[in-house]
mmCIF file of C-alpha atoms in Angstrom:
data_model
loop_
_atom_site.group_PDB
_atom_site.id
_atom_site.type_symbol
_atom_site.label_atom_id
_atom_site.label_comp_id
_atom_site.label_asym_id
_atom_site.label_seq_id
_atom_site.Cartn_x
_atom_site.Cartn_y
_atom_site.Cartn_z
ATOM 1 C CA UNK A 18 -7.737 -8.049 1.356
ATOM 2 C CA UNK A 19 -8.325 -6.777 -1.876
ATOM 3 C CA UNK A 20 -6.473 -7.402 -5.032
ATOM 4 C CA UNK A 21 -5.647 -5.939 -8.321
ATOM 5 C CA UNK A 22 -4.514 -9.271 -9.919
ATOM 6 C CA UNK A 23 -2.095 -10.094 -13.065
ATOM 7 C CA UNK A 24 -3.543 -8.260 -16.153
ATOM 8 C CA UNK A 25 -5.796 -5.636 -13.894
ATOM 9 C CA UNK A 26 -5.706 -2.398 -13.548
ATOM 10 C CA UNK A 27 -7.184 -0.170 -11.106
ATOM 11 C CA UNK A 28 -7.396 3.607 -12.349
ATOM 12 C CA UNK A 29 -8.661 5.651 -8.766
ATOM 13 C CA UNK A 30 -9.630 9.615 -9.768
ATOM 14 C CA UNK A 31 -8.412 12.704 -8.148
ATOM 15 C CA UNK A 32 -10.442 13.232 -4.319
ATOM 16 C CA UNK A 33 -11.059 9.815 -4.381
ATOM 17 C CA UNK A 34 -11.565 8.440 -0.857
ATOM 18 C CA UNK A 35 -10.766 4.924 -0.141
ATOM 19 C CA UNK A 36 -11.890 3.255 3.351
ATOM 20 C CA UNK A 37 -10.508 0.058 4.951
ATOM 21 C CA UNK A 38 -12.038 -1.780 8.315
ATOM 22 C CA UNK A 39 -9.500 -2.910 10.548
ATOM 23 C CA UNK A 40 -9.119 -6.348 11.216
ATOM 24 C CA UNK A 41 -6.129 -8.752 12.009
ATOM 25 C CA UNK A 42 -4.284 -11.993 11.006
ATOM 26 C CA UNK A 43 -6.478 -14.046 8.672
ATOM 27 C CA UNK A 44 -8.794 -10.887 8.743
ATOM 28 C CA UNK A 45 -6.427 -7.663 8.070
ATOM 29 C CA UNK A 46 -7.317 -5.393 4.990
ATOM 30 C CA UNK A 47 -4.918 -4.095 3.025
ATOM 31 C CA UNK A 48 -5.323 -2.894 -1.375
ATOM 32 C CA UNK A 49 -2.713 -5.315 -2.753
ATOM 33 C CA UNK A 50 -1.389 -4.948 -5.946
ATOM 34 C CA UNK A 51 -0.157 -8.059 -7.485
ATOM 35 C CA UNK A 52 2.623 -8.958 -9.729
ATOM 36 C CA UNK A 53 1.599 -7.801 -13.221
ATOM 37 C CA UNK A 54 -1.265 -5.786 -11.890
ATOM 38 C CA UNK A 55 -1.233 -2.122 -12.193
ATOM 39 C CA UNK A 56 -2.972 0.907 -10.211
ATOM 40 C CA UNK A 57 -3.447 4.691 -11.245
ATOM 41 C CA UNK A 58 -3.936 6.264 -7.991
ATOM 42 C CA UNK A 59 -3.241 9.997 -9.812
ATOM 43 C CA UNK A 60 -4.258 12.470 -7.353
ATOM 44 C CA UNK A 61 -3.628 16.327 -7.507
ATOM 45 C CA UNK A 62 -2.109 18.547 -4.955
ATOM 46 C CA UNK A 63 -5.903 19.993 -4.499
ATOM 47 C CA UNK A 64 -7.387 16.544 -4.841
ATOM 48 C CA UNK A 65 -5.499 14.078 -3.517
ATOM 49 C CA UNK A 66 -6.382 10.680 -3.131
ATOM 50 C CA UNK A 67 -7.024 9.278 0.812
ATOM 51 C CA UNK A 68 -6.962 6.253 1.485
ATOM 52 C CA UNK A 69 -8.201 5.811 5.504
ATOM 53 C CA UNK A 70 -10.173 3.297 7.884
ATOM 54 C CA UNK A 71 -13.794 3.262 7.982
ATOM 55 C CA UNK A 72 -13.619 5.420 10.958
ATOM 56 C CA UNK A 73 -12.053 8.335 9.752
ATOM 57 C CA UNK A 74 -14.671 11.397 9.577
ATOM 58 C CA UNK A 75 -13.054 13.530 6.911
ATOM 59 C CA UNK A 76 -15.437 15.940 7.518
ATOM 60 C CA UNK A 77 -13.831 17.054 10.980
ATOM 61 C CA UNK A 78 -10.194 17.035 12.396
ATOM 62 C CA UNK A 79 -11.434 16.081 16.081
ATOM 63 C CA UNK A 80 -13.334 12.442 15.336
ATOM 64 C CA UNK A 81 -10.041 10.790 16.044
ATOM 65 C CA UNK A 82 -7.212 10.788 18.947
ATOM 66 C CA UNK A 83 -3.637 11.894 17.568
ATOM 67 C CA UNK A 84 -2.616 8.873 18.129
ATOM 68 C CA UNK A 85 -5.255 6.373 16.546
ATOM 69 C CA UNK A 86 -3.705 4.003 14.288
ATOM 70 C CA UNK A 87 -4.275 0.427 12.902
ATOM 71 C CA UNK A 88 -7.984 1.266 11.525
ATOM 72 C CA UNK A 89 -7.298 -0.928 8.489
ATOM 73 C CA UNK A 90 -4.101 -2.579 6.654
ATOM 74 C CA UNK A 91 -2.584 -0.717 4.313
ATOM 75 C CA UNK A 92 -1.616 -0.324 0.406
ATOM 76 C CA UNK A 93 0.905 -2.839 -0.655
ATOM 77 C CA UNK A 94 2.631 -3.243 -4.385
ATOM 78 C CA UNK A 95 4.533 -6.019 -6.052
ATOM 79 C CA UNK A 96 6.514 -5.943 -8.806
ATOM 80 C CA UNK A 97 9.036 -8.027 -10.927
ATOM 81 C CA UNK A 98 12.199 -6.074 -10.070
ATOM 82 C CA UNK A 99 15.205 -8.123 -9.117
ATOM 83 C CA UNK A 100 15.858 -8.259 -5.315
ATOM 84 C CA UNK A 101 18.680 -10.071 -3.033
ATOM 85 C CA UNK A 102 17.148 -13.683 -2.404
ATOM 86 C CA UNK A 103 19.038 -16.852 -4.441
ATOM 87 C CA UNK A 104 15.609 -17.454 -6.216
ATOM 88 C CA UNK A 105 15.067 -13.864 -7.440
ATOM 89 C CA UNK A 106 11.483 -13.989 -5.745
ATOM 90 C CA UNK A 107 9.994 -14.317 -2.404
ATOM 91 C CA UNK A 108 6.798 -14.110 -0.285
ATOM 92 C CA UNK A 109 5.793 -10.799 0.554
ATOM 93 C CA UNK A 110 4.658 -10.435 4.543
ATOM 94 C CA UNK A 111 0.788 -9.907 5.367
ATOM 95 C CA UNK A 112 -0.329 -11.869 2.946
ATOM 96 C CA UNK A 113 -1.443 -15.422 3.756
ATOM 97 C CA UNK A 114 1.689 -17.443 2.035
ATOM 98 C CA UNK A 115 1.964 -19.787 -0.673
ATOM 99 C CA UNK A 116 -0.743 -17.373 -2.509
ATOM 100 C CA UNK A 117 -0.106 -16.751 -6.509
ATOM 101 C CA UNK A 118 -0.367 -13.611 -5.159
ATOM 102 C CA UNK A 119 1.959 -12.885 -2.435
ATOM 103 C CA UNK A 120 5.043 -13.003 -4.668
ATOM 104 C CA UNK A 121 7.479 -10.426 -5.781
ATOM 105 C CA UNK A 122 10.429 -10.096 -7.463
ATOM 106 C CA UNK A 123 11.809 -11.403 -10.679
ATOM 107 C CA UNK A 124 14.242 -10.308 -13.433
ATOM 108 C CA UNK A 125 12.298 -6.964 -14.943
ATOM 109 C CA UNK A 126 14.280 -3.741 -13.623
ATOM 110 C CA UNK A 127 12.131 -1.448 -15.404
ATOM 111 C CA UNK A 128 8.834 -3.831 -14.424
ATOM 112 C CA UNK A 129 5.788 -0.981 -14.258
ATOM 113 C CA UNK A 130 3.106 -0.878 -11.122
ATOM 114 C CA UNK A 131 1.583 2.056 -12.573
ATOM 115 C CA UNK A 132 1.179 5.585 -10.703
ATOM 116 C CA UNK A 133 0.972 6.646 -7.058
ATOM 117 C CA UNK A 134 1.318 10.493 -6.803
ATOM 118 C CA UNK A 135 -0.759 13.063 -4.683
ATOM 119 C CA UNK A 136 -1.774 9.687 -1.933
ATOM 120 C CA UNK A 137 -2.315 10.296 1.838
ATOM 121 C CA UNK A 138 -2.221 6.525 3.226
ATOM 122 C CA UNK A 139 -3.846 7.536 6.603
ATOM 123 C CA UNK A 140 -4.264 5.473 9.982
ATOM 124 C CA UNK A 141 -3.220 2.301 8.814
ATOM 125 C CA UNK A 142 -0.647 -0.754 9.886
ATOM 126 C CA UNK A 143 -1.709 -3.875 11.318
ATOM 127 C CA UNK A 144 0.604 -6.221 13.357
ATOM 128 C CA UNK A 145 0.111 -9.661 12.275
ATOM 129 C CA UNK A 146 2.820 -11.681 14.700
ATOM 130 C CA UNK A 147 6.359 -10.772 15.545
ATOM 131 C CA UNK A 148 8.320 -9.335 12.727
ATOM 132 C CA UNK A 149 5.237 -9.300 10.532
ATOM 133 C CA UNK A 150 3.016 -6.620 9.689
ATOM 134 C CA UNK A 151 1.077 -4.541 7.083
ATOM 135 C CA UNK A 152 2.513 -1.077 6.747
ATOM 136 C CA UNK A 153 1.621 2.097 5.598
ATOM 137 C CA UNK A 154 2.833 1.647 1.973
ATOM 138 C CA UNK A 155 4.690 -1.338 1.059
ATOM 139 C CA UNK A 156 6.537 -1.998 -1.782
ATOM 140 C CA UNK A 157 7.738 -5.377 -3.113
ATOM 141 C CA UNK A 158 9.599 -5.870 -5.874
ATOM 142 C CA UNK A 159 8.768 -2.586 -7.557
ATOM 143 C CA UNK A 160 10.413 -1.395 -11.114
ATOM 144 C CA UNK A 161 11.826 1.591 -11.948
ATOM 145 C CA UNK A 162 9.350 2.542 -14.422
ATOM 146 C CA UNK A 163 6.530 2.615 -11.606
ATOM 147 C CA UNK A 164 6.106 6.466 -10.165
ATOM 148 C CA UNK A 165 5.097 7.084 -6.923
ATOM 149 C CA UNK A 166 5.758 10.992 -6.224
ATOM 150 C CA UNK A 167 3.775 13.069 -3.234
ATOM 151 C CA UNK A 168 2.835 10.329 -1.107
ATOM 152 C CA UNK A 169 2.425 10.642 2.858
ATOM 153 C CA UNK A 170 1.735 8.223 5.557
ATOM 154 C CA UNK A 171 0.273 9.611 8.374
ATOM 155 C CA UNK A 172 -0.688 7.808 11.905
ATOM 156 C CA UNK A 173 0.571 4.732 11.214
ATOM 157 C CA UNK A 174 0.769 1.325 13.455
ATOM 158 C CA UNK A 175 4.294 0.306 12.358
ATOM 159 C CA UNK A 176 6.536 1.578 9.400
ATOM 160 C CA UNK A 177 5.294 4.379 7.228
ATOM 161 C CA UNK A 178 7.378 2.895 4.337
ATOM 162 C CA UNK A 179 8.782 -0.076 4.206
ATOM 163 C CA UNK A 180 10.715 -1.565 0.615
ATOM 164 C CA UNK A 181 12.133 -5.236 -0.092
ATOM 165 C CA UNK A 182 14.350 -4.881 -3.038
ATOM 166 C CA UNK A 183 13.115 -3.738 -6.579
ATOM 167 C CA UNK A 184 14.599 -0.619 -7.914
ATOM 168 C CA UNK A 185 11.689 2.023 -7.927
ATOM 169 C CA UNK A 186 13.004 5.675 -7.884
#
């Protein structure tokens, strides 16, 4: 796992490429945005951003079966947007809990996780028990002043999309 902690801020340019190794349980890799962390993933419709397993050959469209999926985690952002539990946060799935950073939620309905626009989130998901998984792009808690516009999932293990609470547009 890797993490863009409280106070960080990860800026990733347009074409970027991003690669993840798949793994599982203890292991899994996912980009994790904390609470209070931000990431600039602006991308263009010429040059988006990818973000892919290790295994993915962008260089040719036959390197892969349709169906591969699960080559790495997946991209997941919390925020500190209200959401249903009593205690107003809550521990987010595929992250080890009782981590600092595997909260979200909180009081802050226009909380900011920055900018995700022009993304391809490619072969990713990885089932970590029953009813627990990383998914394509998860979102946690996210505010309403966060943007995330032109994104795709494509390939992936479990859900494409998958949102607990926060009030992101």
């Amino acid at each position: 796992l890797v993490f863009v902690d409280e106070g960080q801020t990860l800026r990733i340019e347009p074409g970027t490429v991003v690669k993840g190794d798949a793994g599982n349980g203890a292991d899994a890799s996912a980009l994790v945005v904390a609470r209070g962390g931000t990431i600039f993933a602006e991308g263009t419709a010429e040059r988006p951003i990818i973000f892919t397993s290790i295994k993915d050959d962008l260089s040719t469209t036959d390197d892969r079966s349709r169906r591969f999926r699960g080559g790495w985690g997946g991209v997941i952002i919390l925020g500190r947007a209200p959401i249903n539990p009593a205690a107003g946060v809550h521990d987010i799935e595929g992250i080890p809990p009782n981590a600092f950073r595997n909260v979200y939620g909180g009081t802050d309905p226009n909380d900011s996780s920055g900018v995700l626009r022009y993304v391809s989130i490619r072969h990713g998901g990885t089932i970590l028990k029953e009813d627990e998984e990383i998914n394509g792009l998860t979102l946690g808690g996210v505010g309403s002043s966060t943007t995330i516009e032109y994104v795709e999932v494509f390939n992936n293990q479990d859900d494409g999309f998958e949102w607990f609470g926060g009030t992101v547009d």
